[in-house]
CSV table of C-alpha atoms in Angstrom, one decimal:
chain,number,residue,atom,x,y,z
A,1,MET,CA,13.9,-7.8,-6.7
A,2,THR,CA,13.5,-7.3,-10.4
A,3,THR,CA,10.4,-8.2,-12.3
A,4,ASP,CA,12.3,-10.9,-14.1
A,5,ASP,CA,12.6,-12.8,-10.7
A,6,THR,CA,8.9,-12.8,-9.9
A,7,GLY,CA,8.3,-16.4,-11.0
A,8,ALA,CA,11.6,-17.7,-9.5
A,9,PRO,CA,11.5,-19.9,-6.4
A,10,TRP,CA,12.4,-18.8,-3.0
A,11,LEU,CA,14.9,-20.5,-0.7
A,12,VAL,CA,14.1,-20.0,3.0
A,13,VAL,CA,16.9,-21.1,5.2
A,14,GLY,CA,16.5,-21.6,9.0
A,15,LEU,CA,19.9,-21.3,10.6
A,16,GLY,CA,20.9,-23.5,13.5
A,17,ASN,CA,23.1,-26.5,14.6
A,18,PRO,CA,22.0,-30.1,14.0
A,19,GLY,CA,21.4,-32.6,16.7
A,20,PRO,CA,19.1,-32.9,19.8
A,21,GLY,CA,21.6,-31.3,22.1
A,22,TYR,CA,21.2,-28.0,20.3
A,23,ALA,CA,17.5,-28.1,19.6
A,24,GLY,CA,16.3,-25.7,22.3
A,25,ASN,CA,19.2,-23.3,22.0
A,26,ARG,CA,18.7,-19.6,21.3
A,27,HIS,CA,21.1,-20.1,18.3
A,28,ASN,CA,18.5,-22.6,16.8
A,29,VAL,CA,15.5,-20.3,16.6
A,30,GLY,CA,15.9,-20.3,12.8
A,31,PHE,CA,15.4,-24.1,12.8
A,32,MET,CA,12.3,-23.5,15.0
A,33,VAL,CA,10.7,-21.1,12.5
A,34,ALA,CA,11.6,-23.5,9.6
A,35,ASP,CA,10.0,-26.4,11.4
A,36,LEU,CA,6.8,-24.5,11.9
A,37,LEU,CA,6.8,-23.4,8.2
A,38,ALA,CA,7.2,-27.1,7.2
A,39,GLU,CA,4.2,-28.0,9.4
A,40,ARG,CA,2.1,-25.3,7.7
A,41,MET,CA,3.2,-26.5,4.3
A,42,GLY,CA,2.1,-30.0,5.2
A,43,GLY,CA,5.3,-31.7,4.5
A,44,LYS,CA,8.4,-33.3,6.1
A,45,PHE,CA,12.0,-32.4,5.7
A,46,ARG,CA,14.2,-34.9,3.8
A,47,ARG,CA,17.9,-35.1,3.2
A,48,ALA,CA,19.0,-33.1,0.2
A,49,ALA,CA,20.7,-35.0,-2.6
A,50,LYS,CA,22.9,-32.1,-3.6
A,51,ALA,CA,23.8,-30.4,-0.3
A,52,GLN,CA,24.4,-31.1,3.4
A,53,ALA,CA,21.0,-30.0,4.4
A,54,GLN,CA,17.4,-31.1,5.1
A,55,VAL,CA,14.9,-29.7,2.6
A,56,LEU,CA,11.2,-29.5,1.9
A,57,GLU,CA,9.8,-28.3,-1.4
A,58,GLY,CA,6.3,-26.8,-1.5
A,59,ARG,CA,4.3,-23.6,-1.8
A,60,ILE,CA,3.5,-20.7,0.5
A,61,GLY,CA,0.5,-18.4,0.2
A,62,PRO,CA,-3.1,-18.7,-1.1
A,63,ALA,CA,-3.9,-21.2,-3.8
A,64,GLY,CA,-3.5,-19.9,-7.3
A,65,PRO,CA,-1.3,-17.1,-8.7
A,66,GLY,CA,-0.7,-15.6,-5.2
A,67,SER,CA,1.3,-18.7,-4.0
A,68,ARG,CA,5.0,-19.0,-4.3
A,69,ARG,CA,7.3,-22.0,-4.8
A,70,VAL,CA,9.5,-22.3,-1.8
A,71,ILE,CA,12.4,-24.6,-0.9
A,72,LEU,CA,12.6,-24.7,2.9
A,73,ALA,CA,16.0,-25.7,4.2
A,74,LYS,CA,18.0,-26.4,7.4
A,75,PRO,CA,21.7,-26.8,6.8
A,76,MET,CA,23.2,-29.8,8.6
A,77,SER,CA,26.7,-28.5,8.5
A,78,TYR,CA,26.8,-26.6,11.8
A,79,MET,CA,26.2,-22.9,12.0
A,80,ASN,CA,29.7,-21.6,11.0
A,81,LEU,CA,29.7,-23.6,7.8
A,82,SER,CA,26.1,-22.8,6.6
A,83,GLY,CA,27.3,-21.0,3.4
A,84,GLY,CA,28.3,-24.2,1.5
A,85,PRO,CA,24.9,-26.0,1.8
A,86,VAL,CA,23.0,-22.7,1.1
A,87,VAL,CA,24.9,-22.0,-2.1
A,88,ALA,CA,24.6,-25.6,-3.3
A,89,LEU,CA,20.8,-25.4,-2.8
A,90,ARG,CA,20.6,-21.9,-4.4
A,91,ASP,CA,22.5,-23.1,-7.5
A,92,PHE,CA,20.7,-26.5,-7.8
A,93,TYR,CA,17.2,-24.9,-7.6
A,94,LYS,CA,18.2,-21.9,-9.6
A,95,VAL,CA,17.2,-19.4,-6.9
A,96,PRO,CA,18.2,-15.7,-7.4
A,97,THR,CA,20.3,-14.6,-4.4
A,98,ALA,CA,17.6,-11.9,-3.7
A,99,HIS,CA,15.1,-14.7,-3.2
A,100,VAL,CA,17.2,-16.3,-0.4
A,101,VAL,CA,15.9,-15.7,3.1
A,102,ALA,CA,18.0,-16.4,6.2
A,103,VAL,CA,16.1,-16.8,9.5
A,104,HIS,CA,18.5,-16.3,12.4
A,105,ASP,CA,18.9,-15.2,16.0
A,106,GLU,CA,19.9,-11.6,16.6
A,107,LEU,CA,21.7,-10.4,19.8
A,108,ASP,CA,21.2,-6.7,19.2
A,109,ILE,CA,17.4,-6.9,19.3
A,110,ASP,CA,15.3,-7.6,22.4
A,111,PHE,CA,13.8,-11.1,22.8
A,112,GLY,CA,10.9,-11.7,20.4
A,113,VAL,CA,11.3,-8.6,18.3
A,114,LEU,CA,11.5,-9.2,14.6
A,115,ARG,CA,13.3,-7.3,11.9
A,116,LEU,CA,13.3,-8.0,8.2
A,117,LYS,CA,15.9,-6.5,5.9
A,118,LEU,CA,17.7,-7.1,2.5
A,119,GLY,CA,21.5,-7.1,2.6
A,120,GLY,CA,23.8,-5.7,5.2
A,121,GLY,CA,26.5,-7.0,7.5
A,122,ASP,CA,26.7,-10.1,9.6
A,123,ASN,CA,27.0,-8.4,13.0
A,124,GLY,CA,29.3,-11.2,14.2
A,125,HIS,CA,26.8,-14.0,13.4
A,126,ASN,CA,28.8,-17.0,12.2
A,127,GLY,CA,26.0,-18.4,10.0
A,128,LEU,CA,25.5,-15.1,8.2
A,129,LYS,CA,29.3,-14.7,7.9
A,130,SER,CA,29.6,-18.0,6.2
A,131,MET,CA,26.6,-17.3,3.8
A,132,THR,CA,28.0,-13.9,2.9
A,133,LYS,CA,31.4,-15.2,2.2
A,134,ALA,CA,29.9,-17.9,0.0
A,135,MET,CA,27.5,-15.8,-2.1
A,136,GLY,CA,27.7,-12.1,-1.2
A,137,SER,CA,25.3,-10.1,1.1
A,138,ASP,CA,22.3,-9.4,-1.2
A,139,TYR,CA,19.9,-11.9,0.5
A,140,HIS,CA,17.0,-11.3,2.8
A,141,ARG,CA,17.2,-11.8,6.6
A,142,LEU,CA,14.6,-12.3,9.2
A,143,ARG,CA,16.4,-11.3,12.4
A,144,PHE,CA,14.7,-12.8,15.5
A,145,GLY,CA,15.7,-11.0,18.6
A,146,ILE,CA,17.2,-12.9,21.5
A,147,GLY,CA,18.7,-10.0,23.4
A,148,ARG,CA,22.1,-9.7,25.0
A,149,PRO,CA,23.6,-12.1,27.6
A,150,PRO,CA,23.2,-11.1,31.2
A,151,GLY,CA,26.1,-9.9,33.3
A,152,ARG,CA,29.4,-11.1,32.2
A,153,MET,CA,28.2,-14.2,30.3
A,154,GLN,CA,30.1,-14.8,27.1
A,155,VAL,CA,28.1,-14.5,23.9
A,156,ALA,CA,29.0,-18.0,22.7
A,157,ASP,CA,27.7,-19.5,26.0
A,158,PHE,CA,24.5,-17.4,25.8
A,159,VAL,CA,23.5,-18.4,22.3
A,160,LEU,CA,24.2,-22.1,22.9
A,161,LYS,CA,21.9,-22.1,26.0
A,162,ASP,CA,18.2,-22.9,25.9
A,163,PHE,CA,15.7,-20.1,26.2
A,164,SER,CA,14.9,-19.2,29.8
A,165,GLY,CA,11.7,-20.4,31.4
A,166,ALA,CA,10.1,-17.0,31.1
A,167,GLU,CA,11.1,-16.8,27.4
A,168,ARG,CA,9.7,-20.2,26.7
A,169,LYS,CA,6.3,-19.1,27.8
A,170,GLU,CA,6.2,-16.7,24.9
A,171,LEU,CA,8.5,-18.5,22.4
A,172,ASP,CA,5.8,-20.3,20.5
A,173,TYR,CA,3.9,-17.0,19.9
A,174,PHE,CA,7.1,-15.3,18.6
A,175,VAL,CA,8.1,-18.3,16.4
A,176,ASP,CA,4.5,-18.3,15.0
A,177,ARG,CA,4.9,-14.6,14.2
A,178,GLY,CA,8.3,-15.3,12.6
A,179,ALA,CA,6.7,-17.8,10.3
A,180,ASP,CA,4.0,-15.3,9.4
A,181,ALA,CA,6.7,-12.7,8.6
A,182,VAL,CA,8.5,-15.1,6.2
A,183,GLU,CA,5.2,-15.9,4.5
A,184,CYS,CA,4.4,-12.2,4.1
A,185,LEU,CA,7.9,-11.5,2.7
A,186,VAL,CA,7.6,-14.2,0.1
A,187,THR,CA,4.1,-13.5,-1.0
A,188,GLU,CA,3.8,-9.7,-0.6
A,189,GLY,CA,7.3,-8.4,-0.7
A,190,LEU,CA,9.8,-6.8,1.7
A,191,GLU,CA,8.1,-3.4,2.2
A,192,ARG,CA,4.8,-4.9,3.2
A,193,ALA,CA,6.4,-7.4,5.5
A,194,GLN,CA,8.5,-4.7,7.2
A,195,SER,CA,5.5,-2.4,7.8
A,196,THR,CA,3.6,-5.3,9.3
A,197,TYR,CA,6.3,-7.2,11.3
A,198,ASN,CA,9.2,-4.8,12.1
A,199,SER,CA,8.0,-3.9,15.6
C-alpha cells in the first residue's frame, strides 16, 4: 500500500453463493464473516445500485482518525462470477485494488486456521479465479481454512456441504476471529494482522 492510498476506502468482499440452500455451506464462510462484520458495524446489507451485490457502507475501527471507511459486500452472482460485481463496486467507490479484501474458504488449510496475504494465485478457488481475471491478483485475501475432503469425496461436493456437527461447535468462534482479522488488516495493516492472526 502506498501512502497515497491511506485515506482511500476499503472494499471487503465475503465470497459465497446466494440463497438459503447455500447458507451453511463451507463455501459460504466468506458470507458468514461479512454478516458478522455488518452486525458489528451496526448496519444492514442493501442491494447495490451499480452491481449484482449486497453492500453496506460504514466504518471499521475506533472513532476518530483510526477508523477506516469500508464498503462491505456480498456478490449475488454465484461464486464463479464474483469478479464482475467486485470490479463494478471497486470502480464505483474508487477503491484501489490493494484495498480490496476477499474473505474465502481455503481447502489447503486446516479447519479454523486463518491466513492473511496480499496477491498470489487462486489455488483452484473459482471466486478468486473470477476476481483475478477481472482485476489482477494484487488484492488482499483472508483465507479461512476448511480442510480437505475426507476419503474420496469430490472437492465440489465437500465445499457445497454444510460444516460438520463437530465443526459447527467451533464455527462461531472462528468466524468471530476472522472478522477480527479483517478489522486488524484494515486499521493496522497487513504485517500487524499477519503477526496476530496467521496461526
